[in-house]
C-alpha cells in the first residue's frame, strides 16, 4: 500500500522549492508511524510512503538513478504471477520497458494501480493511470514546476488553490467532479488509461494506451460471448490477486457482488473471514448471514449506527475499526490482513445499476440533452447565492452533456455505460484512497479487472441492464452463490428465490422506515456537526453558498420541520474542499473512526 507525491522542476538549479519539498515529506502521510522514502533524479523529486500491506514495496531504482514508484497492483502478465511473481517483478518489468519509451506494455496490465516513472537521464517525469483510473493521481502545473500527488488534500493543504467553480459544483452535486476536473482550480486528475509526460519544454504531453470507445467493438457485430467465458475471466482475476493466500478477509453484503467473490474464493479452497455492516434485521444483515452459513465462512456482523459517507471513506474506517476489535484464531491466520476483497464495480459494470429506464430511453432516442438533464438533476437553489445562481445552477447539466458528447461510440447505451465508468465508477473509491494512510487498508477489486471488464463490455447493454445478464451469469458460479436468496435493486429483476417472510424489503415500505429510524440519531448528529463546523469557519465557501440561508435550512432540518439533508450535504462537500487543513468536523470524524489515534 503506497502513497506518492513529487515535483518536476523546470528550474532544478534553484532551491526555491526546498520548503515545499519539506512540507510534502512531512505531510504525505498523516500516520505518525509511516516512513517516507525520497527518490531524486535530475529534474524529478518524489516521496513514497509504503504502509507494508503488500509484501513487496513496489519500488524499482536502477544503477543509473532512474526509478519507478508504484501504487496498487498492476498484474502485468499472467504467467509471471502464476509463477509466484508479484509487484516487485511488475515494477521492474514496467520500469525497463517504460525507460525505452514503450507505453504499449501498459495494455497488458489487469490491475488497479498508478505509477510515477523517472527515466535514465532524469529529464522527464511520466505519470500513469490504470485502464479506468480507479487509483487517482492529481497534477498541478505551476510556472516553474509540476506538483503531483496520489492525495488531493495534500495539494490542497500545501498550495491553497481556490475552488474551481465547475469542479466544485459538480463534486457537491454528484460526489465527484467530471472528466479531468477536480474541485480545486488548476488541479487535474489523470484520465482512464492516461500517460502524462512532463518534459523540459514546459509542456505536458498526454496519450492514452487504451480507448474504451474505438477498441471495444459494437456488440451486435460479434457472436454471443458465452457466459462461461466471462465467469472464467472473473475467476482468473480473483486467482491472480489471491496469490498463495489460503486465508483472507472480505466484505459480505446481502447482495450479489461480494457473494460472487466469496463463492469463488471458497471454491478455490480459501478460508474467508467475512464482515457485514448493516442495520440489524435488514435484508442486508439477514441474507449475508444465511449465505455465510452455507458458504462456511467465519462471519462477523457489525451494526451500523451512522449513515455511511462513501466520498469520505467511511466503509474503510468501519472495516479497520471492526477488524481491530475482532479476536480469535481465524483473524490471526489471515496472511495479508490489510488486503480486503470488495465487490465495488459489480452492480454498475455487470448489473447496470445506474442505467435507469428514463435515461436509457433518451439515449436510445438520441436526445443527449434530455438524458443529461435526467442524469444531472438540479443543485439546491435556496442556498446558492442569488447573484451567482444563473451561472452556477447550469454547471452539472453542462458538464454531463459535454461528457456524453465527448464519448464517441455508435451504441447509445454503451456510450452511457462508458460515461458511468469514466465518472461515477472511476471516482467511486476516491474517499478510500484519499484516507489510505489513516485506515491502512487496500482492496482487491476483481470487478475492475481489465481483462474481465473487456469481456463484459462485449455484452449487449440491454442485456446488462437491470441485472438481466447477472442473474443468468450467476448459474456459472459454484452452486452456493445462487442457492440462497439475495437482495435486489428496485426496478431490477427480482430474486427468483423466496425471501424470508419476516424480513421486509429494505428499499421501501416498512424495511426502509426501519433503517431510517435506526440511523436517524446518527444522521442528525452528523449533520449537526457539519453545520457547526461551517457556521463560523473562515473556510466557508461564501462565494457560492449563502451562509444564513444554509443555517436556517439546517435549523429546520434539525427540528424535523423540513428535510434538508441533501442541502446540507451539498454545502458540506464544498466546504470540505475549501479547508486548508483538516479542522472542526473533519478532525472529529477522523478521531471517531481512526483506530490509530
Short mmCIF file of C-alpha atoms in Angstrom, two decimals, residues 252-260 283-284 287-288 291 470 485-488:
data_model
loop_
_atom_site.label_atom_id
_atom_site.label_comp_id
_atom_site.label_asym_id
_atom_site.label_seq_id
_atom_site.Cartn_x
_atom_site.Cartn_y
_atom_site.Cartn_z
CA UNK A 252 -20.06 -9.54 2.56
CA UNK A 253 -23.39 -7.84 1.93
CA UNK A 254 -26.77 -9.39 1.22
CA UNK A 255 -26.37 -8.68 -2.50
CA UNK A 256 -24.60 -10.36 -5.37
CA UNK A 257 -21.22 -8.66 -5.82
CA UNK A 258 -19.46 -9.68 -2.61
CA UNK A 259 -21.28 -13.02 -2.75
CA UNK A 260 -19.83 -13.70 -6.22
CA UNK A 283 -32.23 -7.81 4.35
CA UNK A 284 -28.54 -7.00 4.10
CA UNK A 287 -29.20 -12.57 3.76
CA UNK A 288 -25.45 -12.15 4.27
CA UNK A 291 -25.06 -17.09 2.72
CA UNK A 470 -26.03 -11.06 -13.90
CA UNK A 485 -31.91 -15.55 -1.85
CA UNK A 486 -30.20 -12.20 -2.35
CA UNK A 487 -31.32 -8.59 -2.15
CA UNK A 488 -32.11 -6.78 -5.39
#
